[in-house]
mmCIF file of C-alpha atoms in Angstrom:
data_model
loop_
_atom_site.group_PDB
_atom_site.id
_atom_site.type_symbol
_atom_site.label_atom_id
_atom_site.label_comp_id
_atom_site.label_asym_id
_atom_site.label_seq_id
_atom_site.Cartn_x
_atom_site.Cartn_y
_atom_site.Cartn_z
ATOM 1 C CA MET G 1 -23.927 -19.734 -14.886
ATOM 2 C CA GLY G 2 -21.541 -20.704 -17.569
ATOM 3 C CA ALA G 3 -22.212 -18.212 -20.260
ATOM 4 C CA ARG G 4 -19.164 -16.063 -21.101
ATOM 5 C CA ALA G 5 -19.623 -12.620 -19.846
ATOM 6 C CA GLY G 6 -17.777 -9.378 -19.738
ATOM 7 C CA GLN G 7 -15.052 -10.588 -21.833
ATOM 8 C CA ALA G 8 -14.755 -7.581 -24.040
ATOM 9 C CA LEU G 9 -14.561 -5.105 -21.111
ATOM 10 C CA ALA G 10 -10.838 -5.136 -20.659
ATOM 11 C CA GLY G 11 -11.527 -7.990 -18.385
ATOM 12 C CA ALA G 12 -14.076 -10.258 -16.926
ATOM 13 C CA LEU G 13 -14.670 -12.070 -13.647
ATOM 14 C CA LEU G 14 -14.474 -15.722 -13.164
ATOM 15 C CA PHE G 15 -15.823 -18.750 -11.313
ATOM 16 C CA ALA G 16 -13.447 -21.767 -11.397
ATOM 17 C CA LEU G 17 -11.516 -24.158 -9.327
ATOM 18 C CA PRO G 18 -8.061 -22.981 -8.205
ATOM 19 C CA LEU G 19 -5.147 -23.398 -10.490
ATOM 20 C CA ASP G 20 -2.242 -25.632 -9.266
ATOM 21 C CA ILE G 21 -0.921 -23.496 -6.495
ATOM 22 C CA ALA G 22 2.448 -24.985 -6.396
ATOM 23 C CA LEU G 23 3.668 -23.336 -9.515
ATOM 24 C CA ALA G 24 6.650 -21.434 -8.126
ATOM 25 C CA ASN G 25 8.361 -20.644 -4.983
ATOM 26 C CA ASP G 26 6.639 -17.085 -5.106
ATOM 27 C CA THR G 27 3.211 -18.564 -5.248
ATOM 28 C CA MET G 28 0.823 -17.562 -2.474
ATOM 29 C CA ALA G 29 -2.225 -19.907 -2.042
ATOM 30 C CA GLN G 30 -5.559 -18.479 -1.572
ATOM 31 C CA LEU G 31 -8.312 -19.769 0.806
ATOM 32 C CA GLY G 32 -11.871 -20.030 -0.193
ATOM 33 C CA THR G 33 -14.105 -18.292 2.463
ATOM 34 C CA GLN G 34 -17.856 -18.806 2.420
ATOM 35 C CA GLY G 35 -21.107 -17.264 3.578
ATOM 36 C CA LEU G 36 -23.309 -17.717 6.663
ATOM 37 C CA THR G 37 -24.701 -21.207 7.382
ATOM 38 C CA PHE G 38 -27.203 -22.337 10.119
ATOM 39 C CA VAL G 39 -29.121 -25.193 11.362
ATOM 40 C CA ARG G 40 -31.729 -26.077 8.712
ATOM 41 C CA SER G 41 -34.947 -24.107 8.933
ATOM 42 C CA ASP G 42 -37.804 -24.471 6.666
ATOM 43 C CA ARG G 43 -39.507 -21.172 7.870
ATOM 44 C CA ILE G 44 -36.754 -18.820 7.279
ATOM 45 C CA GLU G 45 -36.141 -17.866 3.805
ATOM 46 C CA MET G 46 -33.557 -15.515 2.140
ATOM 47 C CA ARG G 47 -35.377 -12.645 0.499
ATOM 48 C CA SER G 48 -32.068 -11.077 -1.000
ATOM 49 C CA GLU G 49 -28.331 -11.549 -0.976
ATOM 50 C CA ASP G 50 -26.027 -8.856 -2.074
ATOM 51 C CA LEU G 51 -22.467 -9.987 -2.457
ATOM 52 C CA PHE G 52 -19.642 -7.694 -3.072
ATOM 53 C CA VAL G 53 -15.992 -8.951 -3.872
ATOM 54 C CA SER G 54 -12.970 -6.958 -4.226
ATOM 55 C CA PRO G 55 -9.187 -7.570 -3.637
ATOM 56 C CA ASP G 56 -9.571 -5.560 -0.450
ATOM 57 C CA GLU G 57 -12.973 -6.674 1.154
ATOM 58 C CA ILE G 58 -15.757 -9.293 0.843
ATOM 59 C CA ARG G 59 -19.038 -7.910 2.041
ATOM 60 C CA ILE G 60 -22.429 -9.886 2.104
ATOM 61 C CA THR G 61 -25.811 -8.299 3.090
ATOM 62 C CA TYR G 62 -28.775 -10.777 3.545
ATOM 63 C CA GLN G 63 -32.472 -10.088 3.987
ATOM 64 C CA PHE G 64 -33.934 -13.036 5.906
ATOM 65 C CA HIS G 65 -37.736 -13.431 6.393
ATOM 66 C CA ASN G 66 -39.289 -15.661 8.927
ATOM 67 C CA ASN G 67 -42.527 -17.151 7.451
ATOM 68 C CA GLY G 68 -43.538 -19.011 10.623
ATOM 69 C CA PRO G 69 -45.958 -18.048 13.347
ATOM 70 C CA ASP G 70 -43.215 -18.032 16.018
ATOM 71 C CA ASP G 71 -39.850 -16.450 16.539
ATOM 72 C CA GLU G 72 -36.909 -18.678 15.339
ATOM 73 C CA ASP G 73 -33.906 -18.943 17.535
ATOM 74 C CA VAL G 74 -31.113 -20.045 15.364
ATOM 75 C CA LEU G 75 -27.481 -20.990 15.696
ATOM 76 C CA VAL G 76 -25.749 -19.131 13.014
ATOM 77 C CA ALA G 77 -22.197 -20.157 11.783
ATOM 78 C CA PHE G 78 -19.451 -18.634 9.703
ATOM 79 C CA PRO G 79 -17.085 -21.567 8.898
ATOM 80 C CA MET G 80 -13.575 -20.300 8.196
ATOM 81 C CA PRO G 81 -11.381 -21.842 5.454
ATOM 82 C CA ASP G 82 -9.073 -24.554 6.623
ATOM 83 C CA ILE G 83 -5.541 -23.272 7.065
ATOM 84 C CA GLU G 84 -2.808 -25.987 6.698
ATOM 85 C CA GLY G 85 0.845 -25.643 7.556
ATOM 86 C CA SER G 86 3.083 -26.309 4.588
ATOM 87 C CA MET G 87 6.782 -26.878 3.799
ATOM 88 C CA ASP G 88 6.036 -26.259 0.087
ATOM 89 C CA PHE G 89 4.099 -23.002 -0.348
ATOM 90 C CA MET G 90 2.771 -20.012 1.697
ATOM 91 C CA THR G 91 -0.856 -19.470 2.523
ATOM 92 C CA SER G 92 -2.365 -16.152 2.039
ATOM 93 C CA VAL G 93 -4.042 -14.995 5.237
ATOM 94 C CA PRO G 94 -5.084 -11.254 5.432
ATOM 95 C CA THR G 95 -4.044 -10.442 8.995
ATOM 96 C CA ASP G 96 -1.654 -11.697 11.805
ATOM 97 C CA ASP G 97 -4.464 -11.580 14.434
ATOM 98 C CA PRO G 98 -4.665 -15.242 15.650
ATOM 99 C CA GLN G 99 -8.253 -14.480 16.885
ATOM 100 C CA ASN G 100 -9.506 -13.014 13.776
ATOM 101 C CA LEU G 101 -7.326 -13.991 10.871
ATOM 102 C CA PHE G 102 -9.788 -12.423 8.331
ATOM 103 C CA GLY G 103 -10.867 -9.288 10.081
ATOM 104 C CA PHE G 104 -14.291 -10.850 10.134
ATOM 105 C CA THR G 105 -17.181 -8.787 11.470
ATOM 106 C CA THR G 106 -20.937 -9.106 11.552
ATOM 107 C CA THR G 107 -24.033 -6.989 12.265
ATOM 108 C CA PHE G 108 -27.667 -8.153 12.827
ATOM 109 C CA GLU G 109 -30.202 -5.428 12.330
ATOM 110 C CA GLY G 110 -27.303 -2.874 12.320
ATOM 111 C CA LYS G 111 -25.932 -3.938 15.586
ATOM 112 C CA PRO G 112 -22.615 -5.604 16.041
ATOM 113 C CA VAL G 113 -22.623 -9.362 16.735
ATOM 114 C CA SER G 114 -20.306 -10.867 19.296
ATOM 115 C CA ALA G 115 -19.328 -14.145 17.773
ATOM 116 C CA THR G 116 -17.541 -17.042 19.358
ATOM 117 C CA LEU G 117 -14.391 -18.390 17.686
ATOM 118 C CA HIS G 118 -14.294 -22.326 17.756
ATOM 119 C CA PRO G 119 -10.624 -23.246 16.578
ATOM 120 C CA TYR G 120 -9.418 -26.773 16.244
ATOM 121 C CA ALA G 121 -6.110 -28.204 15.219
ATOM 122 C CA PHE G 122 -5.939 -31.642 13.395
ATOM 123 C CA ALA G 123 -3.024 -33.758 12.400
ATOM 124 C CA ALA G 124 -3.308 -37.141 10.484
ATOM 125 C CA GLY G 125 -7.068 -36.565 10.910
ATOM 126 C CA ILE G 126 -6.977 -36.536 14.709
ATOM 127 C CA GLU G 127 -7.807 -33.499 16.700
ATOM 128 C CA ARG G 128 -4.788 -32.301 18.607
ATOM 129 C CA THR G 129 -5.768 -28.799 19.755
ATOM 130 C CA GLN G 130 -5.092 -29.364 23.572
ATOM 131 C CA VAL G 131 -1.658 -30.602 22.876
ATOM 132 C CA LEU G 132 -0.671 -27.380 21.235
ATOM 133 C CA LEU G 133 -2.483 -25.306 23.830
ATOM 134 C CA ASP G 134 -0.678 -27.330 26.549
ATOM 135 C CA HIS G 135 2.728 -26.120 25.339
ATOM 136 C CA LYS G 136 1.516 -22.575 24.707
ATOM 137 C CA ILE G 137 1.800 -22.848 20.764
ATOM 138 C CA PRO G 138 -0.516 -20.566 18.734
ATOM 139 C CA LEU G 139 -3.026 -22.718 16.698
ATOM 140 C CA ALA G 140 -2.628 -20.812 13.382
ATOM 141 C CA PRO G 141 0.222 -22.938 11.823
ATOM 142 C CA HIS G 142 1.342 -20.254 9.284
ATOM 143 C CA LEU G 143 2.288 -17.464 11.801
ATOM 144 C CA ALA G 144 5.776 -16.562 12.573
ATOM 145 C CA ALA G 145 4.916 -16.718 16.195
ATOM 146 C CA THR G 146 3.923 -20.151 15.875
ATOM 147 C CA HIS G 147 7.133 -21.201 14.212
ATOM 148 C CA ASP G 148 9.114 -19.410 16.795
ATOM 149 C CA ALA G 149 7.125 -21.050 19.715
ATOM 150 C CA VAL G 150 7.839 -24.585 18.010
ATOM 151 C CA GLN G 151 11.432 -23.809 17.694
ATOM 152 C CA ALA G 152 11.891 -22.805 21.360
ATOM 153 C CA LEU G 153 10.559 -26.239 22.566
ATOM 154 C CA ASP G 154 12.893 -28.747 24.115
ATOM 155 C CA GLU G 155 14.050 -31.770 21.905
ATOM 156 C CA PRO G 156 11.924 -34.436 23.580
ATOM 157 C CA THR G 157 8.790 -32.272 23.171
ATOM 158 C CA LYS G 158 9.697 -31.679 19.552
ATOM 159 C CA ARG G 159 10.049 -35.449 19.055
ATOM 160 C CA THR G 160 6.538 -35.906 20.660
ATOM 161 C CA LEU G 161 4.992 -33.330 18.223
ATOM 162 C CA ARG G 162 6.833 -35.126 15.210
ATOM 163 C CA GLY G 163 5.342 -38.490 16.303
ATOM 164 C CA LEU G 164 1.887 -36.940 16.386
ATOM 165 C CA GLY G 165 2.419 -35.543 12.836
ATOM 166 C CA LEU G 166 2.089 -31.952 14.016
ATOM 167 C CA VAL G 167 5.475 -30.825 12.827
ATOM 168 C CA MET G 168 7.993 -31.916 10.267
ATOM 169 C CA PRO G 169 11.711 -31.536 10.662
ATOM 170 C CA THR G 170 13.570 -29.994 7.776
ATOM 171 C CA GLU G 171 17.430 -29.428 7.345
ATOM 172 C CA TYR G 172 19.161 -26.335 5.887
ATOM 173 C CA GLU G 173 22.450 -24.747 5.740
ATOM 174 C CA GLU G 174 23.310 -21.498 7.619
ATOM 175 C CA ASN G 175 26.821 -20.195 7.819
ATOM 176 C CA GLY G 176 28.312 -23.415 6.980
ATOM 177 C CA LYS G 177 26.348 -25.378 9.615
ATOM 178 C CA THR G 178 23.483 -27.732 9.205
ATOM 179 C CA ARG G 179 20.357 -26.722 11.238
ATOM 180 C CA ILE G 180 16.986 -28.312 11.702
ATOM 181 C CA ASP G 181 13.633 -26.399 11.743
ATOM 182 C CA ASP G 182 10.375 -28.137 12.851
ATOM 183 C CA ILE G 183 7.708 -26.897 10.397
ATOM 184 C CA PRO G 184 4.148 -26.656 11.802
ATOM 185 C CA ILE G 185 2.040 -28.896 9.286
ATOM 186 C CA TRP G 186 -1.120 -29.338 11.245
ATOM 187 C CA LEU G 187 -4.574 -28.199 9.885
ATOM 188 C CA LEU G 188 -6.442 -25.398 11.611
ATOM 189 C CA ARG G 189 -10.294 -25.650 11.229
ATOM 190 C CA SER G 190 -12.205 -22.883 12.760
ATOM 191 C CA THR G 191 -15.887 -21.695 12.860
ATOM 192 C CA TYR G 192 -17.414 -18.458 14.299
ATOM 193 C CA SER G 193 -20.940 -18.886 15.709
ATOM 194 C CA TRP G 194 -23.568 -16.890 17.523
ATOM 195 C CA HIS G 195 -27.352 -17.228 18.248
ATOM 196 C CA ALA G 196 -29.861 -15.052 16.519
ATOM 197 C CA THR G 197 -33.507 -14.587 16.889
ATOM 198 C CA PHE G 198 -35.537 -14.112 13.642
ATOM 199 C CA PRO G 199 -39.042 -12.525 14.747
ATOM 200 C CA ALA G 200 -42.123 -14.192 13.260
ATOM 201 C CA GLY G 201 -43.507 -12.641 10.130
ATOM 202 C CA LYS G 202 -40.665 -10.049 9.776
ATOM 203 C CA THR G 203 -37.494 -9.525 7.620
ATOM 204 C CA VAL G 204 -34.252 -8.835 9.201
ATOM 205 C CA THR G 205 -30.899 -7.653 7.740
ATOM 206 C CA VAL G 206 -27.613 -9.495 8.369
ATOM 207 C CA GLU G 207 -24.338 -8.119 7.187
ATOM 208 C CA HIS G 208 -20.837 -9.601 7.379
ATOM 209 C CA ARG G 209 -17.511 -8.322 5.885
ATOM 210 C CA TYR G 210 -13.980 -9.543 6.079
ATOM 211 C CA LYS G 211 -10.794 -9.400 4.086
ATOM 212 C CA PRO G 212 -10.315 -11.889 1.329
ATOM 213 C CA SER G 213 -7.310 -14.368 1.119
ATOM 214 C CA LEU G 214 -5.657 -13.162 -2.020
ATOM 215 C CA GLY G 215 -3.516 -15.875 -3.721
ATOM 216 C CA ALA G 216 -0.915 -14.849 -6.059
ATOM 217 C CA THR G 217 1.875 -15.992 -8.446
ATOM 218 C CA ALA G 218 4.228 -13.968 -10.648
ATOM 219 C CA GLY G 219 3.549 -14.052 -14.261
ATOM 220 C CA VAL G 220 0.728 -15.707 -16.060
ATOM 221 C CA SER G 221 0.699 -19.491 -15.203
ATOM 222 C CA PHE G 222 -1.824 -20.592 -17.816
ATOM 223 C CA LEU G 223 0.381 -19.356 -20.795
ATOM 224 C CA ASN G 224 3.561 -21.097 -19.675
ATOM 225 C CA GLU G 225 5.610 -22.784 -22.419
ATOM 226 C CA THR G 226 6.128 -26.072 -20.640
ATOM 227 C CA GLU G 227 4.912 -29.462 -22.033
ATOM 228 C CA ASP G 228 1.528 -28.928 -20.024
ATOM 229 C CA GLY G 229 0.992 -25.380 -21.164
ATOM 230 C CA PRO G 230 -1.742 -26.147 -23.705
ATOM 231 C CA ALA G 231 -3.530 -28.401 -21.319
ATOM 232 C CA ARG G 232 -3.548 -25.725 -18.568
ATOM 233 C CA LEU G 233 -4.730 -23.107 -21.007
ATOM 234 C CA ALA G 234 -7.523 -25.219 -22.005
ATOM 235 C CA ALA G 235 -8.521 -26.013 -18.422
ATOM 236 C CA THR G 236 -8.391 -22.280 -17.526
ATOM 237 C CA ARG G 237 -10.560 -21.481 -20.582
ATOM 238 C CA GLN G 238 -13.165 -23.965 -19.385
ATOM 239 C CA LYS G 239 -13.112 -23.492 -15.579
ATOM 240 C CA TYR G 240 -12.580 -19.685 -15.873
ATOM 241 C CA CYS G 241 -14.658 -18.896 -18.992
ATOM 242 C CA LEU G 242 -11.666 -17.156 -20.126
ATOM 243 C CA GLY G 243 -12.188 -15.467 -23.595
ATOM 244 C CA ASP G 244 -9.841 -14.897 -26.533
ATOM 245 C CA ASP G 245 -9.870 -11.195 -25.946
ATOM 246 C CA ILE G 246 -8.047 -11.471 -22.665
ATOM 247 C CA VAL G 247 -5.600 -14.251 -24.021
ATOM 248 C CA THR G 248 -4.970 -12.223 -27.062
ATOM 249 C CA ARG G 249 -4.183 -9.245 -24.989
ATOM 250 C CA LEU G 250 -1.812 -11.007 -22.665
ATOM 251 C CA LYS G 251 0.078 -12.620 -25.573
ATOM 252 C CA ALA G 252 0.642 -9.316 -27.144
ATOM 253 C CA SER G 253 2.116 -8.059 -23.929
ATOM 254 C CA GLY G 254 4.621 -10.834 -23.872
ATOM 255 C CA VAL G 255 8.383 -10.223 -24.015
ATOM 256 C CA LYS G 256 10.488 -13.187 -25.644
ATOM 257 C CA ASP G 257 13.554 -14.007 -23.707
ATOM 258 C CA GLY G 258 15.441 -16.708 -25.378
ATOM 259 C CA VAL G 259 12.961 -19.808 -25.478
ATOM 260 C CA TRP G 260 10.673 -18.265 -22.708
ATOM 261 C CA THR G 261 8.063 -15.576 -22.901
ATOM 262 C CA SER G 262 7.268 -13.347 -19.815
ATOM 263 C CA TYR G 263 4.108 -11.472 -19.450
ATOM 264 C CA PRO G 264 3.952 -8.177 -17.316
ATOM 265 C CA TYR G 265 1.123 -9.276 -15.109
ATOM 266 C CA VAL G 266 0.826 -10.758 -11.718
ATOM 267 C CA GLU G 267 -1.882 -13.456 -11.348
ATOM 268 C CA ASN G 268 -4.175 -13.098 -8.324
ATOM 269 C CA TRP G 269 -7.074 -15.409 -7.164
ATOM 270 C CA ILE G 270 -10.016 -14.824 -4.857
ATOM 271 C CA SER G 271 -12.360 -17.556 -3.762
ATOM 272 C CA TYR G 272 -15.761 -17.630 -2.178
ATOM 273 C CA ILE G 273 -17.536 -20.953 -1.253
ATOM 274 C CA TRP G 274 -21.299 -20.420 -1.653
ATOM 275 C CA SER G 275 -22.452 -24.088 -2.060
ATOM 276 C CA THR G 276 -22.465 -24.783 1.679
ATOM 277 C CA GLY G 277 -24.962 -22.395 2.954
ATOM 278 C CA ALA G 278 -28.180 -23.313 1.531
ATOM 279 C CA ASN G 279 -29.986 -24.166 4.801
ATOM 280 C CA TRP G 280 -32.760 -21.644 4.447
ATOM 281 C CA ALA G 281 -36.269 -22.327 2.898
ATOM 282 C CA GLY G 282 -36.246 -22.256 -0.879
ATOM 283 C CA THR G 283 -34.023 -20.249 -3.251
ATOM 284 C CA VAL G 284 -32.537 -16.747 -2.847
ATOM 285 C CA GLY G 285 -35.329 -14.332 -3.857
ATOM 286 C CA HIS G 286 -33.056 -11.648 -5.389
ATOM 287 C CA PHE G 287 -29.291 -12.265 -5.798
ATOM 288 C CA THR G 288 -26.878 -9.552 -6.645
ATOM 289 C CA LEU G 289 -23.109 -10.127 -7.249
ATOM 290 C CA THR G 290 -20.863 -7.111 -7.758
ATOM 291 C CA VAL G 291 -17.100 -7.443 -8.409
ATOM 292 C CA ASP G 292 -14.719 -4.634 -8.236
ATOM 293 C CA LYS G 293 -11.417 -5.489 -9.899
ATOM 294 C CA GLY G 294 -9.750 -2.596 -8.136
ATOM 295 C CA ASN G 295 -7.957 -0.772 -10.752
ATOM 296 C CA PRO G 296 -9.175 0.112 -14.292
ATOM 297 C CA LYS G 297 -5.850 -1.412 -15.790
ATOM 298 C CA ASN G 298 -6.449 -4.787 -14.075
ATOM 299 C CA LEU G 299 -7.935 -7.689 -16.092
ATOM 300 C CA VAL G 300 -10.647 -9.877 -14.444
ATOM 301 C CA SER G 301 -12.804 -12.770 -15.741
ATOM 302 C CA PHE G 302 -15.885 -14.838 -14.789
ATOM 303 C CA CYS G 303 -18.774 -17.081 -15.925
ATOM 304 C CA GLY G 304 -22.100 -15.470 -15.107
ATOM 305 C CA GLU G 305 -25.422 -14.712 -16.794
ATOM 306 C CA ASN G 306 -26.311 -11.039 -17.883
ATOM 307 C CA VAL G 307 -23.270 -9.460 -16.332
ATOM 308 C CA ARG G 308 -23.067 -5.745 -16.900
ATOM 309 C CA LYS G 309 -20.235 -3.286 -16.614
ATOM 310 C CA ILE G 310 -21.522 -0.584 -14.169
ATOM 311 C CA GLY G 311 -18.380 1.371 -13.625
ATOM 312 C CA PRO G 312 -14.636 1.570 -14.551
ATOM 313 C CA THR G 313 -13.841 -1.308 -12.171
ATOM 314 C CA LEU G 314 -17.231 -2.677 -11.384
ATOM 315 C CA PHE G 315 -19.207 -5.678 -12.801
ATOM 316 C CA ARG G 316 -22.696 -6.808 -11.794
ATOM 317 C CA MET G 317 -24.806 -9.755 -12.108
ATOM 318 C CA GLU G 318 -28.428 -10.123 -10.795
ATOM 319 C CA ALA G 319 -30.747 -13.103 -10.653
ATOM 320 C CA GLU G 320 -34.178 -13.904 -9.294
ATOM 321 C CA ASN G 321 -34.958 -17.188 -7.346
ATOM 322 C CA TRP G 322 -31.328 -17.888 -7.485
ATOM 323 C CA SER G 323 -29.438 -21.012 -6.223
ATOM 324 C CA PRO G 324 -25.609 -21.487 -6.207
ATOM 325 C CA PRO G 325 -24.536 -23.326 -9.411
ATOM 326 C CA TRP G 326 -24.121 -27.014 -8.766
ATOM 327 C CA GLY G 327 -20.474 -28.004 -8.601
ATOM 328 C CA ARG G 328 -19.101 -24.438 -8.956
ATOM 329 C CA GLU G 329 -17.859 -22.038 -6.306
ATOM 330 C CA LEU G 330 -17.055 -18.399 -7.107
ATOM 331 C CA GLU G 331 -13.383 -18.231 -8.114
ATOM 332 C CA ILE G 332 -12.059 -14.946 -9.476
ATOM 333 C CA LEU G 333 -9.018 -14.477 -11.491
ATOM 334 C CA LEU G 334 -7.448 -10.958 -11.443
ATOM 335 C CA LEU G 335 -4.522 -10.157 -13.627
ATOM 336 C CA VAL G 336 -2.558 -7.003 -12.314
ATOM 337 C CA PRO G 337 -0.138 -5.237 -14.384
ATOM 338 C CA GLN G 338 3.441 -5.323 -13.054
ATOM 339 C CA THR G 339 5.030 -1.964 -12.144
ATOM 340 C CA PRO G 340 8.196 -1.567 -14.014
#
């Protein structure tokens, strides 16, 4: 992976590490979701993986084949991204459903799978799930319902949670009075799991889909005119395989306001972690990545081999005997024109 691709197509798609997510108060941090993992099996191979990524949906279709003489009963898992409470920035989570924050669904041979959610809350590296449940506090630290539940606690309980590192008190002024809010700062680590039987000598289809965590920040962060601007742009070029055509187009759109230049785009990010799921036998027989940038006016960029534009908003990469690139996850940069 690493060759520049799709750069002259009014956009490209991009793999990279996230930019500094604490760039501004209006920054929304994205979370990297990932594909299916399961207990290591040397008999089950992945014949194909079809990965579709858009701002609205991530959809993955797998073809698994059991090469062994016996059926394989396997524990399959879908690890969710860690969600950490923060006083500094918001985390982009697609839904407010505490039991299914990403609208996650799975089918096995076309039939819906009933997966079990395993949520755990950690503070200072120590698992504190039961403490929160005992006080009827939702485990998702970013939800308004969680914030309200914490504020409703009596003062001794709040002091206990502070001492455990679960909440952080913060002072603010309201109507001339100093008030204190206790901000949830624990980390939520969750995994969906279910058991599946892979019949001997047969191929089965597994599909799952969910809503991506769409990070965002106003403007174009890698073209800022601060002291670290050139280094940020250089890092973006390298990590995102960002070509001159997009940079030139962005700069041409800039509007000078005194010493600062503003750009009429909103920067979005989508992450997909694919390096942790390689527990099947061998490589992926046939791999397809399709990215939909959502709107023909959007700009999108990525590092990939033999990427083709197959529609006004669609880009596709295909590979045989594929393995996730070492040291790289799928990171997408999407530049959306701002509406006047």
